[in-house]
PDB file of C-alpha atoms (C1' of nucleotides) in Angstrom:
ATOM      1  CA  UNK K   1       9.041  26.319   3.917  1.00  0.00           C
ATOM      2  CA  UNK K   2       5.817  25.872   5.817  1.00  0.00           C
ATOM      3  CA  UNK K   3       3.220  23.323   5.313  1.00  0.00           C
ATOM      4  CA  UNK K   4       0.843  24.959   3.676  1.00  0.00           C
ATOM      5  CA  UNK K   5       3.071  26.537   0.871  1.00  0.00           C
ATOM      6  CA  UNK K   6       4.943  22.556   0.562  1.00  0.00           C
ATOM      7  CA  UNK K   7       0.926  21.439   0.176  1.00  0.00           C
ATOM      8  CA  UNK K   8       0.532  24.095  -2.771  1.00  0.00           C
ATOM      9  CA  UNK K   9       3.542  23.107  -4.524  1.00  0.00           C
ATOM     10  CA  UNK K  10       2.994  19.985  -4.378  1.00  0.00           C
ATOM     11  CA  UNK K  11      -0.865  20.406  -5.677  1.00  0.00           C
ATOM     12  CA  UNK K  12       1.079  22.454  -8.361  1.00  0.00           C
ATOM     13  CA  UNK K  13       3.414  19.672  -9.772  1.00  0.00           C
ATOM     14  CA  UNK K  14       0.491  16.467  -9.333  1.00  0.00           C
ATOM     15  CA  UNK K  15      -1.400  17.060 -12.602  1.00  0.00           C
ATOM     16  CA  UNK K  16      -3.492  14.645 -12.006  1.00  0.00           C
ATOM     17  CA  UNK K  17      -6.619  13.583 -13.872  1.00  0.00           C
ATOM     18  CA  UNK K  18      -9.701  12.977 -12.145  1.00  0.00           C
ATOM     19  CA  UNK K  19     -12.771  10.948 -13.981  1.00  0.00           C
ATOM     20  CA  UNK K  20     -16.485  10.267 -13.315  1.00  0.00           C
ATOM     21  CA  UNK K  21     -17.479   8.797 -15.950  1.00  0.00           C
ATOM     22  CA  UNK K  22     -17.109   4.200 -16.191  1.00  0.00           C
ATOM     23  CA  UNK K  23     -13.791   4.862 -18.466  1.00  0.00           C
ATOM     24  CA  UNK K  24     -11.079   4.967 -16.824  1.00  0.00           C
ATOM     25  CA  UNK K  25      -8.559   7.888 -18.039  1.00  0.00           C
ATOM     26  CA  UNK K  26      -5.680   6.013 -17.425  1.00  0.00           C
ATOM     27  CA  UNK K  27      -6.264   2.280 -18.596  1.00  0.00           C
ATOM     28  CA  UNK K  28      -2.562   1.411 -19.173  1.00  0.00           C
ATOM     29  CA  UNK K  29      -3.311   0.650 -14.661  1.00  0.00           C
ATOM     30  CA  UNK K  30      -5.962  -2.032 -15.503  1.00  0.00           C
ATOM     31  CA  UNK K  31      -5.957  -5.534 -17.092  1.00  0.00           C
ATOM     32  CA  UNK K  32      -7.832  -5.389 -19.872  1.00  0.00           C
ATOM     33  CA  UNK K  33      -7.934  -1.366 -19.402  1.00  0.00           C
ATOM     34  CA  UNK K  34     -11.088  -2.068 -17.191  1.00  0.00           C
ATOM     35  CA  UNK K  35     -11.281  -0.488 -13.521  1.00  0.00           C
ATOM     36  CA  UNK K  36     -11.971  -2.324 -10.560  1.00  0.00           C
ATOM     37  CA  UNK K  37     -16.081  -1.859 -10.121  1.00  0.00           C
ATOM     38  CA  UNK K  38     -18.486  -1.876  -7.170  1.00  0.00           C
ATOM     39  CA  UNK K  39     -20.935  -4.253  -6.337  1.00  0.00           C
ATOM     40  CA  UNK K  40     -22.041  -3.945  -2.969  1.00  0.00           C
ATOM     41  CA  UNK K  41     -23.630  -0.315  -3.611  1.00  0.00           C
ATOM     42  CA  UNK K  42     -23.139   0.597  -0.115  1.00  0.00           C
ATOM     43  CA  UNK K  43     -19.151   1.613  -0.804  1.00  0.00           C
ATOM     44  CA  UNK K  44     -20.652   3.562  -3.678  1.00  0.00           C
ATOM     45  CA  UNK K  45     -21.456   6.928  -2.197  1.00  0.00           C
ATOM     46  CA  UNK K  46     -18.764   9.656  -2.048  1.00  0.00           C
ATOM     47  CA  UNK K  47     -16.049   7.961  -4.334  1.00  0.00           C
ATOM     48  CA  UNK K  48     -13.821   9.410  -6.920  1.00  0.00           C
ATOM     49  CA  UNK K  49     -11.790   7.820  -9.083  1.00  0.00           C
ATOM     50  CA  UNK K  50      -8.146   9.035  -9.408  1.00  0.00           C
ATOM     51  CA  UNK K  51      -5.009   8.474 -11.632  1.00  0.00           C
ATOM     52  CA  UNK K  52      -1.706   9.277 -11.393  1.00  0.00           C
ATOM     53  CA  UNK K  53       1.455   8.586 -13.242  1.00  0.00           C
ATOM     54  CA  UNK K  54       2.218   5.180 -11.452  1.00  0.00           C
ATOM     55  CA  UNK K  55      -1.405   4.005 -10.235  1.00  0.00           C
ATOM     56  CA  UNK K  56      -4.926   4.805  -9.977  1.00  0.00           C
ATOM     57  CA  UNK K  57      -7.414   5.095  -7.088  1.00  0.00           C
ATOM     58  CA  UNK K  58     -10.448   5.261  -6.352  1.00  0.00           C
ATOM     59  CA  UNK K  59     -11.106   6.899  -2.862  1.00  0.00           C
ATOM     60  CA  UNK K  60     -14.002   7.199  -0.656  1.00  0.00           C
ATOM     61  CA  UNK K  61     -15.206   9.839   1.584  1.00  0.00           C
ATOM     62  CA  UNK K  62     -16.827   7.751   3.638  1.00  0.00           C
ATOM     63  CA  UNK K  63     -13.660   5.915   4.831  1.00  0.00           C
ATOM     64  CA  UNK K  64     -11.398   8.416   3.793  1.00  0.00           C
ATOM     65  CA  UNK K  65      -8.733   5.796   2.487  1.00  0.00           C
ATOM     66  CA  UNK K  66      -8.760   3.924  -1.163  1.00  0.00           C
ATOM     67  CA  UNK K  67     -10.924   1.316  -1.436  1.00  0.00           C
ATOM     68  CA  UNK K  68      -8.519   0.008  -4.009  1.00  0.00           C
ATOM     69  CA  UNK K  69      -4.898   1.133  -5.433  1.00  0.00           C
ATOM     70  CA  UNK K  70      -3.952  -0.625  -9.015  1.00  0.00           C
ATOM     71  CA  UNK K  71      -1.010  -0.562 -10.635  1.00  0.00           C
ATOM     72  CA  UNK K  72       0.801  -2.380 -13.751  1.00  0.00           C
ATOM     73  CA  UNK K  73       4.099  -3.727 -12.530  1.00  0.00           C
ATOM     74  CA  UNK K  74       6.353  -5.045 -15.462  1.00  0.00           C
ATOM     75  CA  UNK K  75      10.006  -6.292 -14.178  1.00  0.00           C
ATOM     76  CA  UNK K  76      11.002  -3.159 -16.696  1.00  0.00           C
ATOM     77  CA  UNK K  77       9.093  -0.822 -14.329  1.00  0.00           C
ATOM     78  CA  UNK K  78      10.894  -2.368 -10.963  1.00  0.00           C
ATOM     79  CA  UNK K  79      14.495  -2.294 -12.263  1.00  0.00           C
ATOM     80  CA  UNK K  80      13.740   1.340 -13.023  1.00  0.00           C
ATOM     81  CA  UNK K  81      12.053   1.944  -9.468  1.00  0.00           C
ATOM     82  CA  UNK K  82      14.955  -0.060  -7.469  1.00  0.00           C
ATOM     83  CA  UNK K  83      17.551   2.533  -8.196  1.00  0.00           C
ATOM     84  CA  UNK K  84      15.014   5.598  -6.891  1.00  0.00           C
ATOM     85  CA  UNK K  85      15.990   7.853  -3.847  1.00  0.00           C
ATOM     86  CA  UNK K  86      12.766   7.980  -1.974  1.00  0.00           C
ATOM     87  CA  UNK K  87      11.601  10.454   0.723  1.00  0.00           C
ATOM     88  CA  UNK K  88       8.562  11.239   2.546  1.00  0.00           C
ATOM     89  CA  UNK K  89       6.546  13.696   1.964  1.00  0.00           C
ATOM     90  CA  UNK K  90       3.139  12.966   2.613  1.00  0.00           C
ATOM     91  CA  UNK K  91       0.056  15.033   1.589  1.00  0.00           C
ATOM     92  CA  UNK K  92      -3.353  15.258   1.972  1.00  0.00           C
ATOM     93  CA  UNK K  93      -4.808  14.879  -1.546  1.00  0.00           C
ATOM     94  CA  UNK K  94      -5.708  18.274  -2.829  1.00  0.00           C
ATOM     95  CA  UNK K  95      -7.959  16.578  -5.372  1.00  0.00           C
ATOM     96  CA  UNK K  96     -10.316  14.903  -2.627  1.00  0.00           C
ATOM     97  CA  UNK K  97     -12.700  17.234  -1.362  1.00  0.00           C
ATOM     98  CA  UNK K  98     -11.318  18.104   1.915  1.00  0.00           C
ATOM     99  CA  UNK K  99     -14.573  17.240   4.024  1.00  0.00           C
ATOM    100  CA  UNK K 100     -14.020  13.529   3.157  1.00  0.00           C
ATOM    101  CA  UNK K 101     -10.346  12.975   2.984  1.00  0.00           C
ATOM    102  CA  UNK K 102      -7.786  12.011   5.356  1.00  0.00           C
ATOM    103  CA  UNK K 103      -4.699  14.432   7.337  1.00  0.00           C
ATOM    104  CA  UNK K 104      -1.944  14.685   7.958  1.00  0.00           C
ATOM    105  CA  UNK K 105      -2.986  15.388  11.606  1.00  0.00           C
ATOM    106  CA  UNK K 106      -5.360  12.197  11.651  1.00  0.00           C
ATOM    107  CA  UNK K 107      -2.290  10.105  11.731  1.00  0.00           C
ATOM    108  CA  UNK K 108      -0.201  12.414  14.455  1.00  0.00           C
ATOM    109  CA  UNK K 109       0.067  10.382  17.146  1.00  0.00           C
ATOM    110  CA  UNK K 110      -2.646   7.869  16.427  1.00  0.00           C
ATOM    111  CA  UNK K 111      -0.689   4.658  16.752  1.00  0.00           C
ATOM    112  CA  UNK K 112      -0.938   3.762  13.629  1.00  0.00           C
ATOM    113  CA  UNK K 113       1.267   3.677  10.321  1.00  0.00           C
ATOM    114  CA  UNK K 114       0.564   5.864   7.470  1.00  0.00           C
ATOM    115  CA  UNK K 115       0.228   2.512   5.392  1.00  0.00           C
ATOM    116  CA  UNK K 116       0.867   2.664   1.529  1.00  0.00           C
ATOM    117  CA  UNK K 117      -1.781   0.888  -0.573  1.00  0.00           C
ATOM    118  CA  UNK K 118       0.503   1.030  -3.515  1.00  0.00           C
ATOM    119  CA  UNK K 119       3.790   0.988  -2.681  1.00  0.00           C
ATOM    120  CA  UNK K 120       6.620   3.686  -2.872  1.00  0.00           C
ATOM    121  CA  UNK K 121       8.728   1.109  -3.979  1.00  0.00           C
ATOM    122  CA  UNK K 122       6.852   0.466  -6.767  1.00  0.00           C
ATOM    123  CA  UNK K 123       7.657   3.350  -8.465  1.00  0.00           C
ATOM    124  CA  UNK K 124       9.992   4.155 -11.015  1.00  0.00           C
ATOM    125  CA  UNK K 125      10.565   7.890 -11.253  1.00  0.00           C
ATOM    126  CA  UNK K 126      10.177  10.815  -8.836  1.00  0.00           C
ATOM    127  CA  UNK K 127       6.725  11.861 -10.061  1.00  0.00           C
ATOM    128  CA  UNK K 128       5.071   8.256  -9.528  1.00  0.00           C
ATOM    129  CA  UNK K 129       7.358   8.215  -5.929  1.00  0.00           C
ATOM    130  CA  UNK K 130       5.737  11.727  -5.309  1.00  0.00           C
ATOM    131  CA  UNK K 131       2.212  11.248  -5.801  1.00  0.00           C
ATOM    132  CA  UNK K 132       2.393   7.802  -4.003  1.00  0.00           C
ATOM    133  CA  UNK K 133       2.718   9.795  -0.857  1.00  0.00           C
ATOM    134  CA  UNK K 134      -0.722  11.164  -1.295  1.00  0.00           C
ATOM    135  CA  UNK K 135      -2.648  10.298   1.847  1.00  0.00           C
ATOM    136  CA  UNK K 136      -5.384   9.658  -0.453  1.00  0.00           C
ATOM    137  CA  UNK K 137      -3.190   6.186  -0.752  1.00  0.00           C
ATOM    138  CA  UNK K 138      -3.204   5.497   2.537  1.00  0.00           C
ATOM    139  CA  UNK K 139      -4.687   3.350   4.951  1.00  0.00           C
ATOM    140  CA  UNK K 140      -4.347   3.711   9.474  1.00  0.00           C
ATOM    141  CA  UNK K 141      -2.309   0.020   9.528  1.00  0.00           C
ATOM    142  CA  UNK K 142      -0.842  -1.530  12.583  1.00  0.00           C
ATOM    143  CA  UNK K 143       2.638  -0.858  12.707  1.00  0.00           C
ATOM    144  CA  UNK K 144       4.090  -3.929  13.409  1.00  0.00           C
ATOM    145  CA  UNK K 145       2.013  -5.565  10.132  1.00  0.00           C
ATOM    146  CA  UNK K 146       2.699  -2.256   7.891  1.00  0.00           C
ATOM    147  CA  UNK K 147       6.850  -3.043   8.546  1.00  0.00           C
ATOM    148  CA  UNK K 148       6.566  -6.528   8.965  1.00  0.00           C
ATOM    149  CA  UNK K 149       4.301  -9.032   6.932  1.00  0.00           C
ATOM    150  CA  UNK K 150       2.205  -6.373   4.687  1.00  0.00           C
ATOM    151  CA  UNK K 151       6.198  -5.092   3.640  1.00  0.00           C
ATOM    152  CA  UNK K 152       6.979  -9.275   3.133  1.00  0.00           C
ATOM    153  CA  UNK K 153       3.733  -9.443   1.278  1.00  0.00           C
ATOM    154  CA  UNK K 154       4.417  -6.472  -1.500  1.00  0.00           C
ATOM    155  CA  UNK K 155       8.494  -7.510  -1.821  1.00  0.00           C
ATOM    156  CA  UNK K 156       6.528 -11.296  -2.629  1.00  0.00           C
ATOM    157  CA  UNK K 157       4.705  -9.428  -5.499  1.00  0.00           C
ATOM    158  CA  UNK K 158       7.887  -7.534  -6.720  1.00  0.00           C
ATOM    159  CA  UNK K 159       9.434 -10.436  -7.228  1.00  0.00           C
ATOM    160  CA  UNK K 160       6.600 -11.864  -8.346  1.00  0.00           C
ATOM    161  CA  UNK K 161       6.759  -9.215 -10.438  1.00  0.00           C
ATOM    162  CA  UNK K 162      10.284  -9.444 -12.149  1.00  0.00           C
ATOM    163  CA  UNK K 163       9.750 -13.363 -12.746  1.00  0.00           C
ATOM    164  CA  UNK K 164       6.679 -13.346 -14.535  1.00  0.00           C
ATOM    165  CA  UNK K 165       7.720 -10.208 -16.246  1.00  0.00           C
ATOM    166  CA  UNK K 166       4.144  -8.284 -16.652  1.00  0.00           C
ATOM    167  CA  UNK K 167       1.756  -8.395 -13.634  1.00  0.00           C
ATOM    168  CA  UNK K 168      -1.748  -6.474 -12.682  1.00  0.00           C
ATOM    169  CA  UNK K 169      -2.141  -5.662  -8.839  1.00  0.00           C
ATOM    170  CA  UNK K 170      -5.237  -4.331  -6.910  1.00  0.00           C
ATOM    171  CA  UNK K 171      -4.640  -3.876  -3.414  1.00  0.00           C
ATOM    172  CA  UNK K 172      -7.054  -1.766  -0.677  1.00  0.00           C
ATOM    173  CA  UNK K 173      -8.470  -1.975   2.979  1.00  0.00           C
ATOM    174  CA  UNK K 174     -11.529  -4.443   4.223  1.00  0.00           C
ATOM    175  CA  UNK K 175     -14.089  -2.772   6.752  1.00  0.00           C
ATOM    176  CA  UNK K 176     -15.316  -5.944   8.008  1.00  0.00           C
ATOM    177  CA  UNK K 177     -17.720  -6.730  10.796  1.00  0.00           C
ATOM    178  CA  UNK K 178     -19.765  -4.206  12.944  1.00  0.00           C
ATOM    179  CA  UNK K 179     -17.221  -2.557  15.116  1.00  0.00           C
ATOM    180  CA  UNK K 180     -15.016  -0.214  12.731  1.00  0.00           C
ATOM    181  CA  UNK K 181     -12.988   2.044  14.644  1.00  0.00           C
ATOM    182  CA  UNK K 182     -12.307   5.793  13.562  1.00  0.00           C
ATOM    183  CA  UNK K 183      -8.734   6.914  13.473  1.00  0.00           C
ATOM    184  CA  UNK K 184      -8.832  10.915  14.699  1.00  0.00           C
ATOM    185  CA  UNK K 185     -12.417  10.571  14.599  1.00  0.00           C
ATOM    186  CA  UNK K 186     -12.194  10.617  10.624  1.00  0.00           C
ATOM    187  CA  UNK K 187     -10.455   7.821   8.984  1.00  0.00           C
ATOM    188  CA  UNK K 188     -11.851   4.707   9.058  1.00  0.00           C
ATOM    189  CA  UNK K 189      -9.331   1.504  10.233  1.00  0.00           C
ATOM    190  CA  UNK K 190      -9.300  -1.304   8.083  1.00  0.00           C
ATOM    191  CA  UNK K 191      -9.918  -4.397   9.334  1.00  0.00           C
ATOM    192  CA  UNK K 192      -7.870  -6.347   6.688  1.00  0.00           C
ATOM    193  CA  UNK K 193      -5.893  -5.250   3.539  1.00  0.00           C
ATOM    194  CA  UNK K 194      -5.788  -7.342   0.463  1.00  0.00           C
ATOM    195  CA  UNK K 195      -3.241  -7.327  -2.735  1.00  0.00           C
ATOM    196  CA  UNK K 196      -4.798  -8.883  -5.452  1.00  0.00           C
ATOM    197  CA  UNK K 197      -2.754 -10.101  -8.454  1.00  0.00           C
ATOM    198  CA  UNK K 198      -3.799 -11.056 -12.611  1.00  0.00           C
ATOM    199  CA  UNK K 199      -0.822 -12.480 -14.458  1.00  0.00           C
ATOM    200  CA  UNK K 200      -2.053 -12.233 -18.176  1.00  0.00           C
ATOM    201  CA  UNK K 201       0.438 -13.947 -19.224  1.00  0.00           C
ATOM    202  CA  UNK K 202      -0.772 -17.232 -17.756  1.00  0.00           C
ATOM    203  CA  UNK K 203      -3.727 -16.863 -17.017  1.00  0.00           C
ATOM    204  CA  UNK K 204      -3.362 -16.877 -13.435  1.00  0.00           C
ATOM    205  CA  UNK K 205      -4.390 -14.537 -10.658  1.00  0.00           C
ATOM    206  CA  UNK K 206      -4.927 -15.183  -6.659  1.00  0.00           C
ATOM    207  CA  UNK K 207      -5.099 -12.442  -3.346  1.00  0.00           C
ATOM    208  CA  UNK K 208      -3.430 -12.236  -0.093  1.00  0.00           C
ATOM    209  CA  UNK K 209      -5.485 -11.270   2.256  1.00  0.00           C
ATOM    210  CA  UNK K 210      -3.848  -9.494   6.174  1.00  0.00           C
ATOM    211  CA  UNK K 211      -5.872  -8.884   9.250  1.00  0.00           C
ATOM    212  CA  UNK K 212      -4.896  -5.428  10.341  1.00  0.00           C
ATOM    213  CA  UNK K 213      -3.809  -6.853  14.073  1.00  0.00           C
ATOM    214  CA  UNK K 214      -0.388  -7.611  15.594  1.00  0.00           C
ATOM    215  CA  UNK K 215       0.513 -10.930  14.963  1.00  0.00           C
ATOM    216  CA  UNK K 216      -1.534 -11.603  11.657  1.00  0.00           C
ATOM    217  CA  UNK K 217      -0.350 -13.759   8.868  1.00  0.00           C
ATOM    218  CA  UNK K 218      -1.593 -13.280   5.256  1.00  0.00           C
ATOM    219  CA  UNK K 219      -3.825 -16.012   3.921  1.00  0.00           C
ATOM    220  CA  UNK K 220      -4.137 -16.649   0.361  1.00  0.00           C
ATOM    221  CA  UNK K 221      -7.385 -16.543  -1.177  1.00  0.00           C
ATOM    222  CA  UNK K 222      -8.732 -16.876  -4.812  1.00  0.00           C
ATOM    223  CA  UNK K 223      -9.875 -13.622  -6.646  1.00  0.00           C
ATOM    224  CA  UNK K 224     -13.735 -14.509  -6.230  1.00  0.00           C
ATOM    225  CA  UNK K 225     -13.633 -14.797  -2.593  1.00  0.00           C
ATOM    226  CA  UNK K 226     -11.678 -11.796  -2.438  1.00  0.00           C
ATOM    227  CA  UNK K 227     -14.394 -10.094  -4.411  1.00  0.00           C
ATOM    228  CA  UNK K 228     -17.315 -11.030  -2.483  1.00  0.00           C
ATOM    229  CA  UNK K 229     -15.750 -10.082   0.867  1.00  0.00           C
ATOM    230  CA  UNK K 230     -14.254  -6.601  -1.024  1.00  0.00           C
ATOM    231  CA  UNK K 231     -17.558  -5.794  -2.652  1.00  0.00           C
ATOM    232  CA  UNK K 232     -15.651  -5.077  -5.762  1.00  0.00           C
ATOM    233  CA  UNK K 233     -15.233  -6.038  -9.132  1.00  0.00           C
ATOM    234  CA  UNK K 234     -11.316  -6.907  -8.961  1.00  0.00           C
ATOM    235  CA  UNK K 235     -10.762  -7.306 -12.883  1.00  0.00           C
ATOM    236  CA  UNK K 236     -13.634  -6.896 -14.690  1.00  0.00           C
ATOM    237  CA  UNK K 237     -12.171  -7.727 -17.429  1.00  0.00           C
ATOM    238  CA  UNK K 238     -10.722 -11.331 -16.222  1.00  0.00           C
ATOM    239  CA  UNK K 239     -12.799 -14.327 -16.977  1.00  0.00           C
ATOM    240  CA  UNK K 240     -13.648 -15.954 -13.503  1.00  0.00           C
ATOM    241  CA  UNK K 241     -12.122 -19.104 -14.333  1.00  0.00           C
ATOM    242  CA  UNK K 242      -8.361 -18.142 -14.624  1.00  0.00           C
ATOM    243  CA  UNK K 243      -6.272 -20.718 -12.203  1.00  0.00           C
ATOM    244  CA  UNK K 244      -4.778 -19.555  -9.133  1.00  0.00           C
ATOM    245  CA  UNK K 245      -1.476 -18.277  -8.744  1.00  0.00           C
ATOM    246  CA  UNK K 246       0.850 -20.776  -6.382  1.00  0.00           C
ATOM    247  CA  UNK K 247       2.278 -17.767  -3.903  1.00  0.00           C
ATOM    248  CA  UNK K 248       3.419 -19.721  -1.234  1.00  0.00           C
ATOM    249  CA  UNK K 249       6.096 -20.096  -3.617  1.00  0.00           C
ATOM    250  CA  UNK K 250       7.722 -16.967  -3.340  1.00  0.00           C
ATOM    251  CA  UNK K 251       9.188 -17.228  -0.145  1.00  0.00           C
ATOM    252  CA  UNK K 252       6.136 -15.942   1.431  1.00  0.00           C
ATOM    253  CA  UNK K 253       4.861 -18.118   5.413  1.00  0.00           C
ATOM    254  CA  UNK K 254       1.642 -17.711   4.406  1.00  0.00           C
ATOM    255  CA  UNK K 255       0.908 -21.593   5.088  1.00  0.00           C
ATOM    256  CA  UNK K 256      -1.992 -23.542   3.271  1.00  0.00           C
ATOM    257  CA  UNK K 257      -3.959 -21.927   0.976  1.00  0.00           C
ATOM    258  CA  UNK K 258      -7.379 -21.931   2.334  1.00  0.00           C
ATOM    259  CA  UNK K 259     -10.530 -20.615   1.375  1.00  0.00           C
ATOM    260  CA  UNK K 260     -11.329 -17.430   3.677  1.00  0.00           C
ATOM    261  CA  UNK K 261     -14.927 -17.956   3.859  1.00  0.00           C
ATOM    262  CA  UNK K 262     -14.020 -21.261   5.790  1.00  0.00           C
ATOM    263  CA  UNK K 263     -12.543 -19.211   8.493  1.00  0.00           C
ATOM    264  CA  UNK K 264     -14.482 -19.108  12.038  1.00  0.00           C
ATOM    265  CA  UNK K 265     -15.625 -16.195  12.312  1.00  0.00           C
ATOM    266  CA  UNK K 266     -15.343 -14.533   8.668  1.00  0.00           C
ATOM    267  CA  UNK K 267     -18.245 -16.659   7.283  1.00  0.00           C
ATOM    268  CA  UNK K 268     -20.908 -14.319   8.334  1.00  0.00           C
ATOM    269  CA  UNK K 269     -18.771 -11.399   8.715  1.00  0.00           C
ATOM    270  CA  UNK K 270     -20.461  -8.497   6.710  1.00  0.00           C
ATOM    271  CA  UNK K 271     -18.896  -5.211   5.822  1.00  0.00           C
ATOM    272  CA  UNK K 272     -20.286  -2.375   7.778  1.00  0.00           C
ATOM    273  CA  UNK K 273     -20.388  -0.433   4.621  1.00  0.00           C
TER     274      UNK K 273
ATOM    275  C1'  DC J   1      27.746 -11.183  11.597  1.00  0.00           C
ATOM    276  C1'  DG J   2      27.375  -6.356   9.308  1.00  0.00           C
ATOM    277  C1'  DG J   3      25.251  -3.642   5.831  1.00  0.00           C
ATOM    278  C1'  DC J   4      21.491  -2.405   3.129  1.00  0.00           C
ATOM    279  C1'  DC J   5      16.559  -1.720   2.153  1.00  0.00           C
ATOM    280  C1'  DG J   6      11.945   0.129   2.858  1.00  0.00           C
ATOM    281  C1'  DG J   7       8.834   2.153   5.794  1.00  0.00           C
ATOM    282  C1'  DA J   8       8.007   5.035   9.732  1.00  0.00           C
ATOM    283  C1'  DT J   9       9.089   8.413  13.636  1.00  0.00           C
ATOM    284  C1'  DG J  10      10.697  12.783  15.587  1.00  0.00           C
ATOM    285  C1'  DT J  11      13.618  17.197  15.578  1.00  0.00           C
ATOM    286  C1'  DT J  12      15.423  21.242  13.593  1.00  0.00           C
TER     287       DT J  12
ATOM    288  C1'  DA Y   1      14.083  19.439   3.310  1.00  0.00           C
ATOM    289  C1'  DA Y   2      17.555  17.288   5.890  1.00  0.00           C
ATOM    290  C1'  DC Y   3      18.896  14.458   9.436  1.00  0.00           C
ATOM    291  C1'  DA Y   4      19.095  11.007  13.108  1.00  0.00           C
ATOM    292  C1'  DT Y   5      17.000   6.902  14.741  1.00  0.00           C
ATOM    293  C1'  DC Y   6      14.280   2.782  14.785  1.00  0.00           C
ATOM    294  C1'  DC Y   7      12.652  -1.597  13.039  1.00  0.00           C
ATOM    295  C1'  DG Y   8      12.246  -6.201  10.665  1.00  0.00           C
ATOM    296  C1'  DG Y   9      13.792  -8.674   6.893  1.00  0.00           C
ATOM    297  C1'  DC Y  10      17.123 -10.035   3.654  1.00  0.00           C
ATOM    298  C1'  DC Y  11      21.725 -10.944   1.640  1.00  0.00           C
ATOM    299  C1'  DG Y  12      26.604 -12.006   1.331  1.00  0.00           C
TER     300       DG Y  12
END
DNA sequence: CGGCCGGATGTT
DNA sequence: AACATCCGGCCG
């Protein structure tokens, strides 16, 4: 089977749904039902908003990744999705318009991992394993921090996950800083990647935060800070007040939790976007 | 330690 | 699509 007729197929089994409007057709991905919003207007221009079966996007042309994946993991969801035979089959997504997405052949050979924003682990039946593959859920990460403390990071939230029993997560790229590199001359490289987590259960929601260089360890930093430095409106419909979420629990070396802003270097740091 | 998992690579 | 191989982390 070549390429193109896989790519066909597979446009052929995603029945995706794809909205413009502030309503989100798939709200059962969102606390509260309520997307993830913009606020710094600059990420705002060529973005589409995306569900599938097992999480919802929205994507931008611009950087040709997400600028956030969300999903609603229950501990239901991750027995289901622990038993699943996975495969790769990536894809570029036939529902971004192809002059601002990402390829398969903006990857070859670049150096850097096809990083999933929401996990393929995450996902409990072969549809939601499928469409997770779509490089329209990707981001260019650094290999070692794709297999190595970004993999640490989402196993932390699974089991995060199966404790608390019902958990919202948000998770994308950061552009930060004036010196973005291009991946294939297309596909913007994040400079960080962030998984942000609402337990409405308690109350209680926090963020690790990853630089996307060799080496990095992920910080923990509150939703708000997260926000300002994202640009987005993580849970719109979360009152800012809900307490932070103790992760270095969960088995995670992320050391202190410290406020990112206090970080040489990241104070001033503005997104090029 | 070995075996498994999850993500990625390359070849056919 | 299947397969071999790699890797780091985790578990018994």
């Amino acid at each position: 089977m070549t390429l193109l007729t896989r790519i066909l197929l597979l446009s052929l089994l995603l029945a995706p749904s794809v909205v413009t409007a502030e309503e989100s057709s798939c709200p059962e991905h969102f606390a509260g039902g309520q997307a993830p919003s913009i606020t710094n207007l600059k990420l705002s221009p060529q973005t589409r908003d995306v569900c599938y079966s097992g999480y919802a996007f929205k994507h931008s042309g611009l950087t040709r990744t997400p600028l956030y994946s969300a999903e609603h993991l229950t501990s239901a969801r991750l027995l289901q999705a622990k038993g699943m035979r996975r495969h790769s089959t990536f894809f570029p997504d036939p529902n971004i318009p192809a002059a601002g997405r990402a390829e398969l052949s903006h990857y070859a050979h670049s150096g850097y991992d096809r990083g999933h924003v929401a996990p393929s682990a995450d996902m409990p039946d072969q549809q939601s394993q499928q469409e997770c593959f779509s490089l329209a859920n990707m981001v260019p990460q650094v290999p070692e921090i794709n297999r190595g403390v970004w993999e640490k990071v989402e196993k932390s939230v699974r089991k995060m996950a199966k404790e608390r029993g019902d958990i919202y997560v948000v998770s994308g790229p950061l552009f930060m800083g004036n010196n973005i590199q291009l991946m294939g001359g297309a596909v913007m490289v994040p400079t960080h990647t962030f998984k942000a987590i609402y337990d409405p259960g308690r109350g209680e929601s926090g963020a690790y935060l990853v630089d996307n260089v060799p080496g990095a360890q992920p910080t923990f930093i509150s939703i708000a800070e997260l926000e300002k430095l994202a640009g987005m409106n993580l849970f719109p419909s979360v009152a800012k007040t809900s307490k932070s979420v103790a992760m270095n629990a969960q088995g995670m070396k992320a050391g202190k939790p410290r406020t990112y802003a206090g970080r040489r270097g990241y104070a001033n740091a503005k997104s090029t976007l």
